[in-house]
PDB file of C-alpha atoms and ligand atoms in Angstrom:
ATOM      1  CA  MET M   1      -0.161   0.164  -0.022  1.00 39.00           C
ATOM      2  CA  SER M   2       1.150   3.253  -0.758  1.00 40.00           C
ATOM      3  CA  ALA M   3       2.210   5.896   1.209  1.00 39.00           C
ATOM      4  CA  SER M   4      -0.580   8.206   0.643  1.00 53.00           C
ATOM      5  CA  ALA M   5      -3.450   5.358   1.023  1.00 70.00           C
ATOM      6  CA  GLY M   6      -6.550   6.178   2.475  1.00 94.00           C
ATOM      7  CA  VAL M   7      -6.872   5.405   5.786  1.00 98.00           C
ATOM      8  CA  THR M   8      -9.968   5.000   8.398  1.00 98.00           C
ATOM      9  CA  LEU M   9     -10.607   6.259  11.921  1.00 98.00           C
ATOM     10  CA  ALA M  10     -12.827   4.131  14.688  1.00 98.00           C
ATOM     11  CA  LEU M  11     -14.853   6.287  16.885  1.00 97.00           C
ATOM     12  CA  SER M  12     -16.027   5.309  20.184  1.00 97.00           C
ATOM     13  CA  LYS M  13     -19.727   6.591  20.101  1.00 94.00           C
ATOM     14  CA  GLY M  14     -21.272   8.235  22.874  1.00 95.00           C
ATOM     15  CA  ARG M  15     -19.604  10.019  25.512  1.00 97.00           C
ATOM     16  CA  ILE M  16     -16.210  10.121  23.732  1.00 98.00           C
ATOM     17  CA  PHE M  17     -17.482  10.861  20.277  1.00 96.00           C
ATOM     18  CA  GLU M  18     -19.230  13.926  21.716  1.00 97.00           C
ATOM     19  CA  GLU M  19     -16.141  14.867  23.681  1.00 98.00           C
ATOM     20  CA  SER M  20     -13.611  13.964  20.244  1.00 97.00           C
ATOM     21  CA  GLU M  21     -15.788  16.512  18.057  1.00 96.00           C
ATOM     22  CA  ALA M  22     -13.270  19.752  19.495  1.00 96.00           C
ATOM     23  CA  LEU M  23     -10.592  17.942  18.654  1.00 98.00           C
ATOM     24  CA  LEU M  24     -12.190  16.243  15.003  1.00 98.00           C
ATOM     25  CA  ALA M  25     -13.499  19.619  14.157  1.00 97.00           C
ATOM     26  CA  PRO M  26     -10.248  22.018  13.604  1.00 97.00           C
ATOM     27  CA  LEU M  27      -8.699  18.572  11.788  1.00 97.00           C
ATOM     28  CA  GLY M  28     -11.578  18.365   9.346  1.00 97.00           C
ATOM     29  CA  LEU M  29     -12.357  14.835  10.672  1.00 97.00           C
ATOM     30  CA  LEU M  30     -16.146  15.330  11.648  1.00 95.00           C
ATOM     31  CA  PRO M  31     -18.461  13.340   9.658  1.00 92.00           C
ATOM     32  CA  GLN M  32     -19.603  14.798   6.004  1.00 89.00           C
ATOM     33  CA  ALA M  33     -23.466  13.946   7.443  1.00 80.00           C
ATOM     34  CA  ASP M  34     -25.155  13.960  10.448  1.00 76.00           C
ATOM     35  CA  LEU M  35     -24.191  11.133  12.152  1.00 68.00           C
ATOM     36  CA  ASP M  36     -26.927   8.583  11.709  1.00 70.00           C
ATOM     37  CA  ASP M  37     -27.722   5.729  13.759  1.00 67.00           C
ATOM     38  CA  ARG M  38     -27.999   3.512  10.367  1.00 73.00           C
ATOM     39  CA  LEU M  39     -24.973   4.667   9.238  1.00 73.00           C
ATOM     40  CA  LEU M  40     -22.038   2.957  10.295  1.00 81.00           C
ATOM     41  CA  ARG M  41     -19.326   3.942   8.253  1.00 87.00           C
ATOM     42  CA  LEU M  42     -18.908   7.002   6.653  1.00 91.00           C
ATOM     43  CA  PRO M  43     -16.660   9.842   5.095  1.00 93.00           C
ATOM     44  CA  SER M  44     -14.888  12.147   7.276  1.00 95.00           C
ATOM     45  CA  GLN M  45     -14.672  16.049   5.605  1.00 95.00           C
ATOM     46  CA  ALA M  46     -10.817  15.342   5.086  1.00 95.00           C
ATOM     47  CA  ASP M  47      -9.735  13.360   1.855  1.00 94.00           C
ATOM     48  CA  GLY M  48      -8.231   9.969   2.161  1.00 96.00           C
ATOM     49  CA  VAL M  49     -10.117   9.350   5.913  1.00 98.00           C
ATOM     50  CA  ASP M  50     -12.869   7.327   5.998  1.00 97.00           C
ATOM     51  CA  LEU M  51     -15.060   7.040  10.056  1.00 97.00           C
ATOM     52  CA  LEU M  52     -16.618   3.924  11.504  1.00 96.00           C
ATOM     53  CA  VAL M  53     -18.844   5.043  14.612  1.00 94.00           C
ATOM     54  CA  ILE M  54     -18.761   1.741  16.834  1.00 95.00           C
ATOM     55  CA  ARG M  55     -19.391   1.135  20.227  1.00 96.00           C
ATOM     56  CA  PRO M  56     -16.614   1.460  22.632  1.00 97.00           C
ATOM     57  CA  SER M  57     -15.396  -1.589  23.694  1.00 96.00           C
ATOM     58  CA  ASP M  58     -15.099  -2.766  19.659  1.00 97.00           C
ATOM     59  CA  VAL M  59     -12.824   0.179  18.711  1.00 97.00           C
ATOM     60  CA  PRO M  60      -9.907  -2.212  20.067  1.00 97.00           C
ATOM     61  CA  PRO M  61     -10.619  -5.490  17.831  1.00 97.00           C
ATOM     62  CA  TYR M  62     -11.403  -3.337  15.331  1.00 97.00           C
ATOM     63  CA  VAL M  63      -7.935  -1.729  15.029  1.00 98.00           C
ATOM     64  CA  GLU M  64      -5.587  -4.545  16.230  1.00 97.00           C
ATOM     65  CA  HIS M  65      -7.163  -6.841  13.224  1.00 96.00           C
ATOM     66  CA  GLY M  66      -6.503  -3.907  10.679  1.00 96.00           C
ATOM     67  CA  ALA M  67     -10.182  -3.396   9.747  1.00 97.00           C
ATOM     68  CA  ALA M  68      -9.718  -0.262  10.726  1.00 98.00           C
ATOM     69  CA  ASP M  69      -6.006   1.813  10.666  1.00 98.00           C
ATOM     70  CA  PHE M  70      -6.852   3.871  13.689  1.00 98.00           C
ATOM     71  CA  GLY M  71      -8.894   4.761  16.636  1.00 98.00           C
ATOM     72  CA  ILE M  72     -10.087   6.370  19.936  1.00 98.00           C
ATOM     73  CA  VAL M  73     -11.041   4.427  23.026  1.00 98.00           C
ATOM     74  CA  GLY M  74     -11.119   4.832  26.433  1.00 98.00           C
ATOM     75  CA  LYS M  75      -7.824   3.898  28.795  1.00 97.00           C
ATOM     76  CA  ASP M  76     -10.371   1.962  30.635  1.00 98.00           C
ATOM     77  CA  VAL M  77     -11.378  -0.058  27.595  1.00 97.00           C
ATOM     78  CA  LEU M  78      -8.099  -0.513  26.643  1.00 97.00           C
ATOM     79  CA  MET M  79      -7.020  -1.454  30.224  1.00 96.00           C
ATOM     80  CA  GLU M  80     -10.006  -4.295  30.535  1.00 96.00           C
ATOM     81  CA  HIS M  81      -9.033  -5.704  26.367  1.00 92.00           C
ATOM     82  CA  ASP M  82      -5.222  -6.261  26.961  1.00 79.00           C
ATOM     83  CA  GLY M  83      -3.872  -4.101  24.444  1.00 67.00           C
ATOM     84  CA  THR M  84      -0.483  -5.134  23.236  1.00 76.00           C
ATOM     85  CA  GLY M  85      -1.438  -5.643  19.872  1.00 84.00           C
ATOM     86  CA  LEU M  86      -2.155  -1.596  19.716  1.00 96.00           C
ATOM     87  CA  PHE M  87       0.505   1.086  19.652  1.00 97.00           C
ATOM     88  CA  GLU M  88      -0.946   3.995  21.966  1.00 97.00           C
ATOM     89  CA  PRO M  89       1.070   7.293  20.468  1.00 98.00           C
ATOM     90  CA  LEU M  90      -1.179   9.957  22.752  1.00 98.00           C
ATOM     91  CA  ASP M  91      -3.369  11.233  24.913  1.00 98.00           C
ATOM     92  CA  LEU M  92      -6.082  12.766  23.768  1.00 98.00           C
ATOM     93  CA  GLN M  93      -7.039  14.182  27.060  1.00 98.00           C
ATOM     94  CA  ILE M  94     -10.613  13.593  26.748  1.00 98.00           C
ATOM     95  CA  ALA M  95     -13.251  11.686  28.466  1.00 98.00           C
ATOM     96  CA  GLN M  96     -11.323  12.064  31.849  1.00 98.00           C
ATOM     97  CA  CYS M  97     -12.318  10.088  34.884  1.00 98.00           C
ATOM     98  CA  ARG M  98     -11.151   7.473  37.404  1.00 98.00           C
ATOM     99  CA  MET M  99     -11.324   3.883  37.660  1.00 98.00           C
ATOM    100  CA  VAL M 100     -12.241   3.430  41.767  1.00 98.00           C
ATOM    101  CA  VAL M 101     -13.585   0.758  44.031  1.00 97.00           C
ATOM    102  CA  ALA M 102     -16.740   2.262  45.653  1.00 97.00           C
ATOM    103  CA  GLY M 103     -19.027   0.948  47.859  1.00 96.00           C
ATOM    104  CA  LEU M 104     -21.326   1.579  51.132  1.00 95.00           C
ATOM    105  CA  PRO M 105     -19.672   3.634  53.656  1.00 93.00           C
ATOM    106  CA  ASP M 106     -20.263   1.305  56.537  1.00 81.00           C
ATOM    107  CA  SER M 107     -18.347  -1.647  54.372  1.00 72.00           C
ATOM    108  CA  GLY M 108     -15.272  -0.099  54.004  1.00 67.00           C
ATOM    109  CA  LEU M 109     -13.048  -2.582  52.389  1.00 68.00           C
ATOM    110  CA  ASP M 110     -11.224  -4.057  54.887  1.00 66.00           C
ATOM    111  CA  ARG M 111     -14.050  -4.671  56.699  1.00 64.00           C
ATOM    112  CA  LEU M 112     -15.608  -7.121  53.982  1.00 64.00           C
ATOM    113  CA  ARG M 113     -15.796 -10.327  54.089  1.00 68.00           C
ATOM    114  CA  ARG M 114     -12.622 -12.613  53.690  1.00 78.00           C
ATOM    115  CA  ARG M 115     -13.716 -13.303  49.650  1.00 89.00           C
ATOM    116  CA  PRO M 116     -15.845 -10.073  49.108  1.00 93.00           C
ATOM    117  CA  ARG M 117     -18.199  -9.767  46.184  1.00 95.00           C
ATOM    118  CA  ILE M 118     -17.203  -7.301  43.171  1.00 97.00           C
ATOM    119  CA  ALA M 119     -19.599  -6.038  40.416  1.00 98.00           C
ATOM    120  CA  THR M 120     -17.958  -4.711  37.915  1.00 98.00           C
ATOM    121  CA  LYS M 121     -17.986  -4.007  33.816  1.00 98.00           C
ATOM    122  CA  TYR M 122     -14.318  -4.657  34.234  1.00 98.00           C
ATOM    123  CA  PRO M 123     -13.691  -7.713  35.487  1.00 98.00           C
ATOM    124  CA  ALA M 124      -9.971  -7.998  34.299  1.00 98.00           C
ATOM    125  CA  ILE M 125      -8.802  -4.863  35.944  1.00 98.00           C
ATOM    126  CA  ALA M 126     -10.882  -5.595  39.157  1.00 98.00           C
ATOM    127  CA  ARG M 127      -8.989  -9.408  39.363  1.00 97.00           C
ATOM    128  CA  ALA M 128      -5.175  -7.096  38.603  1.00 97.00           C
ATOM    129  CA  HIS M 129      -5.880  -4.527  41.190  1.00 97.00           C
ATOM    130  CA  PHE M 130      -6.860  -6.961  43.899  1.00 96.00           C
ATOM    131  CA  GLY M 131      -4.450  -9.787  42.766  1.00 96.00           C
ATOM    132  CA  ARG M 132      -1.437  -6.816  43.289  1.00 96.00           C
ATOM    133  CA  GLN M 133      -3.078  -6.712  47.054  1.00 93.00           C
ATOM    134  CA  GLY M 134      -3.041 -10.201  47.324  1.00 93.00           C
ATOM    135  CA  ARG M 135      -6.641  -9.738  48.223  1.00 92.00           C
ATOM    136  CA  GLN M 136      -9.024 -12.569  47.345  1.00 93.00           C
ATOM    137  CA  VAL M 137     -12.421 -11.065  45.444  1.00 95.00           C
ATOM    138  CA  GLU M 138     -15.296 -13.042  43.196  1.00 96.00           C
ATOM    139  CA  ILE M 139     -15.969 -11.148  40.763  1.00 98.00           C
ATOM    140  CA  ILE M 140     -19.635 -10.587  39.468  1.00 98.00           C
ATOM    141  CA  LYS M 141     -19.532  -9.165  35.459  1.00 98.00           C
ATOM    142  CA  LEU M 142     -22.391  -6.375  35.041  1.00 98.00           C
ATOM    143  CA  TYR M 143     -23.288  -4.547  31.557  1.00 96.00           C
ATOM    144  CA  GLY M 144     -24.483  -1.274  33.500  1.00 93.00           C
ATOM    145  CA  SER M 145     -25.713   0.325  36.405  1.00 93.00           C
ATOM    146  CA  MET M 146     -23.101  -1.102  38.624  1.00 96.00           C
ATOM    147  CA  GLU M 147     -23.447   1.683  41.256  1.00 97.00           C
ATOM    148  CA  LEU M 148     -27.373  -0.966  42.200  1.00 97.00           C
ATOM    149  CA  ALA M 149     -25.315  -3.653  43.169  1.00 97.00           C
ATOM    150  CA  PRO M 150     -24.083  -3.172  46.946  1.00 96.00           C
ATOM    151  CA  LEU M 151     -27.831  -1.361  47.484  1.00 96.00           C
ATOM    152  CA  VAL M 152     -29.233  -4.120  46.637  1.00 96.00           C
ATOM    153  CA  GLY M 153     -26.962  -6.878  48.403  1.00 94.00           C
ATOM    154  CA  LEU M 154     -25.981  -8.281  44.901  1.00 96.00           C
ATOM    155  CA  ALA M 155     -22.229  -6.752  45.643  1.00 95.00           C
ATOM    156  CA  ASP M 156     -20.037  -6.028  48.945  1.00 94.00           C
ATOM    157  CA  ALA M 157     -18.122  -2.925  46.345  1.00 96.00           C
ATOM    158  CA  ILE M 158     -17.910  -2.121  42.343  1.00 98.00           C
ATOM    159  CA  VAL M 159     -15.222  -1.424  40.171  1.00 98.00           C
ATOM    160  CA  ASP M 160     -16.195   1.520  38.204  1.00 98.00           C
ATOM    161  CA  LEU M 161     -15.773   5.079  36.379  1.00 98.00           C
ATOM    162  CA  VAL M 162     -16.375   8.058  38.265  1.00 98.00           C
ATOM    163  CA  ALA M 163     -16.484  11.113  36.806  1.00 98.00           C
ATOM    164  CA  THR M 164     -18.054  14.177  38.841  1.00 98.00           C
ATOM    165  CA  GLY M 165     -18.882  11.550  41.742  1.00 97.00           C
ATOM    166  CA  SER M 166     -21.890  12.362  41.434  1.00 98.00           C
ATOM    167  CA  THR M 167     -23.732   8.929  40.827  1.00 97.00           C
ATOM    168  CA  LEU M 168     -22.160   7.543  43.551  1.00 98.00           C
ATOM    169  CA  ARG M 169     -23.119  10.057  46.196  1.00 98.00           C
ATOM    170  CA  ALA M 170     -26.975  10.139  44.685  1.00 97.00           C
ATOM    171  CA  ASN M 171     -26.763   5.887  45.450  1.00 97.00           C
ATOM    172  CA  GLY M 172     -24.914   6.809  49.141  1.00 97.00           C
ATOM    173  CA  LEU M 173     -21.721   5.043  47.919  1.00 97.00           C
ATOM    174  CA  ILE M 174     -18.348   5.918  48.499  1.00 97.00           C
ATOM    175  CA  GLU M 175     -15.043   5.319  46.999  1.00 96.00           C
ATOM    176  CA  PHE M 176     -12.403   3.343  48.673  1.00 95.00           C
ATOM    177  CA  GLU M 177      -9.800   3.437  46.609  1.00 95.00           C
ATOM    178  CA  THR M 178      -8.576   4.887  42.965  1.00 98.00           C
ATOM    179  CA  ILE M 179      -6.883   2.151  40.422  1.00 98.00           C
ATOM    180  CA  ALA M 180      -6.319   4.615  37.715  1.00 98.00           C
ATOM    181  CA  ASP M 181      -6.630   7.770  35.871  1.00 98.00           C
ATOM    182  CA  ILE M 182      -8.327   7.172  32.902  1.00 98.00           C
ATOM    183  CA  SER M 183      -9.216   9.662  29.741  1.00 98.00           C
ATOM    184  CA  SER M 184      -8.923   8.511  25.707  1.00 98.00           C
ATOM    185  CA  ARG M 185      -6.609   7.412  23.786  1.00 98.00           C
ATOM    186  CA  LEU M 186      -5.588   7.526  19.918  1.00 98.00           C
ATOM    187  CA  VAL M 187      -4.942   3.901  18.794  1.00 98.00           C
ATOM    188  CA  VAL M 188      -2.703   2.880  15.836  1.00 98.00           C
ATOM    189  CA  ASN M 189      -2.594  -0.659  13.925  1.00 98.00           C
ATOM    190  CA  LYS M 190       1.335  -1.911  14.548  1.00 97.00           C
ATOM    191  CA  ALA M 191       1.376  -3.108  10.581  1.00 97.00           C
ATOM    192  CA  ALA M 192      -0.648   0.186   9.079  1.00 97.00           C
ATOM    193  CA  MET M 193       1.750   2.112  11.442  1.00 97.00           C
ATOM    194  CA  LYS M 194       4.107   0.977   8.431  1.00 97.00           C
ATOM    195  CA  THR M 195       2.079   0.487   5.492  1.00 97.00           C
ATOM    196  CA  LYS M 196       0.515   3.558   5.878  1.00 98.00           C
ATOM    197  CA  HIS M 197       3.263   5.860   7.853  1.00 97.00           C
ATOM    198  CA  ALA M 198       2.959   9.013   5.904  1.00 97.00           C
ATOM    199  CA  ALA M 199      -0.413   9.041   6.364  1.00 98.00           C
ATOM    200  CA  LEU M 200      -0.735   7.972  10.146  1.00 98.00           C
ATOM    201  CA  THR M 201       2.127  10.037  11.300  1.00 98.00           C
ATOM    202  CA  HIS M 202       0.581  12.895   9.716  1.00 98.00           C
ATOM    203  CA  TRP M 203      -2.733  12.864  11.562  1.00 98.00           C
ATOM    204  CA  ILE M 204      -0.929  11.373  14.621  1.00 98.00           C
ATOM    205  CA  GLU M 205       0.673  14.703  14.461  1.00 98.00           C
ATOM    206  CA  ARG M 206      -2.253  16.742  14.069  1.00 98.00           C
ATOM    207  CA  PHE M 207      -3.782  15.399  16.709  1.00 98.00           C
ATOM    208  CA  ARG M 208      -1.175  15.855  19.162  1.00 98.00           C
ATOM    209  CA  GLU M 209      -0.845  19.340  17.841  1.00 98.00           C
ATOM    210  CA  VAL M 210      -4.412  20.311  18.666  1.00 97.00           C
ATOM    211  CA  VAL M 211      -4.536  18.454  21.876  1.00 97.00           C
ATOM    212  CA  THR M 212      -1.677  20.482  23.199  1.00 95.00           C
ATOM    213  CA  ALA M 213      -3.270  23.820  21.761  1.00 93.00           C
ATOM    214  CA  GLU M 214      -6.473  22.962  24.064  1.00 81.00           C
ATOM    215  CA  GLU M 215      -4.180  22.571  27.275  1.00 78.00           C
ATOM    216  CA  PRO M 216      -5.079  24.854  30.008  1.00 72.00           C
ATOM    217  CA  VAL M 217      -2.405  26.708  30.753  1.00 68.00           C
ATOM    218  CA  ALA M 218      -1.271  25.908  34.088  1.00 64.00           C
TER     219      ALA M 218
HETATM  220  O1  LIG Z   1     -22.499   0.674  24.980  1.00 52.12           O
HETATM  221  P1  LIG Z   1     -21.349   0.199  25.546  1.00 52.12           P
HETATM  222  O2  LIG Z   1     -21.797  -0.538  26.779  1.00 52.12           O
HETATM  223  O3  LIG Z   1     -19.938  -0.533  24.260  1.00 52.12           O
HETATM  224  O4  LIG Z   1     -20.372   1.837  26.227  1.00 52.12           O
HETATM  225  P2  LIG Z   1     -20.770   2.419  27.021  1.00 52.12           P
HETATM  226  O5  LIG Z   1     -22.256   2.836  27.511  1.00 52.12           O
HETATM  227  O6  LIG Z   1     -19.957   2.517  28.269  1.00 52.12           O
HETATM  228  O7  LIG Z   1     -20.568   4.206  26.386  1.00 52.12           O
HETATM  229  P3  LIG Z   1     -20.512   5.368  26.758  1.00 52.12           P
HETATM  230  O8  LIG Z   1     -20.530   6.577  25.576  1.00 52.12           O
HETATM  231  O9  LIG Z   1     -20.701   5.587  28.283  1.00 52.12           O
HETATM  232  O10 LIG Z   1     -18.779   6.072  27.145  1.00 52.12           O
HETATM  233  C1  LIG Z   1     -18.065   4.937  28.222  1.00 52.12           C
HETATM  234  C2  LIG Z   1     -16.900   6.043  28.334  1.00 52.12           C
HETATM  235  O11 LIG Z   1     -16.516   6.989  28.420  1.00 52.12           O
HETATM  236  C3  LIG Z   1     -15.532   4.975  29.135  1.00 52.12           C
HETATM  237  O12 LIG Z   1     -15.053   3.803  28.492  1.00 52.12           O
HETATM  238  C4  LIG Z   1     -14.316   5.926  29.497  1.00 52.12           C
HETATM  239  O13 LIG Z   1     -13.633   5.650  28.791  1.00 52.12           O
HETATM  240  C5  LIG Z   1     -15.652   7.253  29.397  1.00 52.12           C
HETATM  241  N1  LIG Z   1     -16.037   7.839  30.674  1.00 52.12           N
HETATM  242  C6  LIG Z   1     -16.371   9.319  30.915  1.00 52.12           C
HETATM  243  C7  LIG Z   1     -17.216   7.452  31.543  1.00 52.12           C
HETATM  244  C8  LIG Z   1     -17.021   8.571  32.230  1.00 52.12           C
HETATM  245  N2  LIG Z   1     -16.551   9.685  31.873  1.00 52.12           N
HETATM  246  C9  LIG Z   1     -18.084   8.050  33.404  1.00 52.12           C
HETATM  247  N3  LIG Z   1     -18.845   9.145  34.041  1.00 52.12           N
HETATM  248  N4  LIG Z   1     -17.893   6.737  31.378  1.00 52.12           N
HETATM  249  C10 LIG Z   1     -18.948   6.149  32.109  1.00 52.12           C
HETATM  250  N5  LIG Z   1     -18.652   7.088  33.362  1.00 52.12           N
HETATM  251  C11 LIG Z   1     -20.072   6.831  34.216  1.00 52.12           C
HETATM  252  C12 LIG Z   1     -19.862   6.540  35.560  1.00 52.12           C
HETATM  253  O14 LIG Z   1     -19.448   5.648  35.401  1.00 52.12           O
HETATM  254  C13 LIG Z   1     -20.848   6.483  36.364  1.00 52.12           C
HETATM  255  O15 LIG Z   1     -21.901   5.679  35.998  1.00 52.12           O
HETATM  256  O16 LIG Z   1     -21.006   7.889  34.134  1.00 52.12           O
HETATM  257  C14 LIG Z   1     -21.813   8.098  34.701  1.00 52.12           C
HETATM  258  C15 LIG Z   1     -21.803   9.713  35.732  1.00 52.12           C
HETATM  259  O17 LIG Z   1     -20.472   9.883  36.541  1.00 52.12           O
HETATM  260  P4  LIG Z   1     -20.509  10.829  37.654  1.00 52.12           P
HETATM  261  O18 LIG Z   1     -19.196  10.324  37.851  1.00 52.12           O
HETATM  262  O19 LIG Z   1     -20.215  11.925  36.712  1.00 52.12           O
HETATM  263  O20 LIG Z   1     -21.603  10.905  38.406  1.00 52.12           O
HETATM  264 MG1  LIG Z   2     -24.232   1.957  25.943  1.00 52.12          MG
END
């Protein structure tokens, strides 16, 4: 494939897409037409860049297997996926939040039963975190609304994302510990980095310029 080959960028739909728009707009990488739920593959405003708008958790497999050359996805999804098949050249500093352990105030981690039940959408991250602490846990995989689990006795604690903290507060939960700071990252297919080197390095550097320009002055 030539250096000027077209490239495909996989975007995480939902919250990350909304925050990506501020980076995509100055690069001319917004979709040509308004996002339509039925259109999953669409040209961007830039020549030679097509967009895929897919579920966040689908971005790593699409990019790893070369269906997209690069993508935008949360660090939480990358950590859960084991992103070893991907380059991660740039922190886009959008969709910022934290991965935390949380639960009811009277059930601090030290007071939990010997093998506490942890509800989470992120079993690999939770297992690795408690493994590092030498703590035995039982993981209950959920697909959403983790905050409900401690309230109904399904779990002793949760591993979930927190941004403002208002969802935890609304449910009477508190944070026990932070596992990681999370933001969205640019990820790149390793083979495409060679076969489409010129185009991909061009776009990575353009993204880097926009992120740097958007950085708040300390
Ligand atoms: O559809 P699918 O299940 O594949 O994805 P999704 O529904 O999880 O996608 P979406 O659009 O919610 O985006 C999720 C991505 O956004 C995550 O992978 C993170 O990288 C990023 N992100 C940033 C967040 C948050 N901030 C966040 N606050 N994802 C989820 N939340 C949740 C949080 O867990 C809480 O339940 O939002 C709720 C509100 O948070 P507070 O603390 O502000 O109340
Ligand atoms: Mg969703």
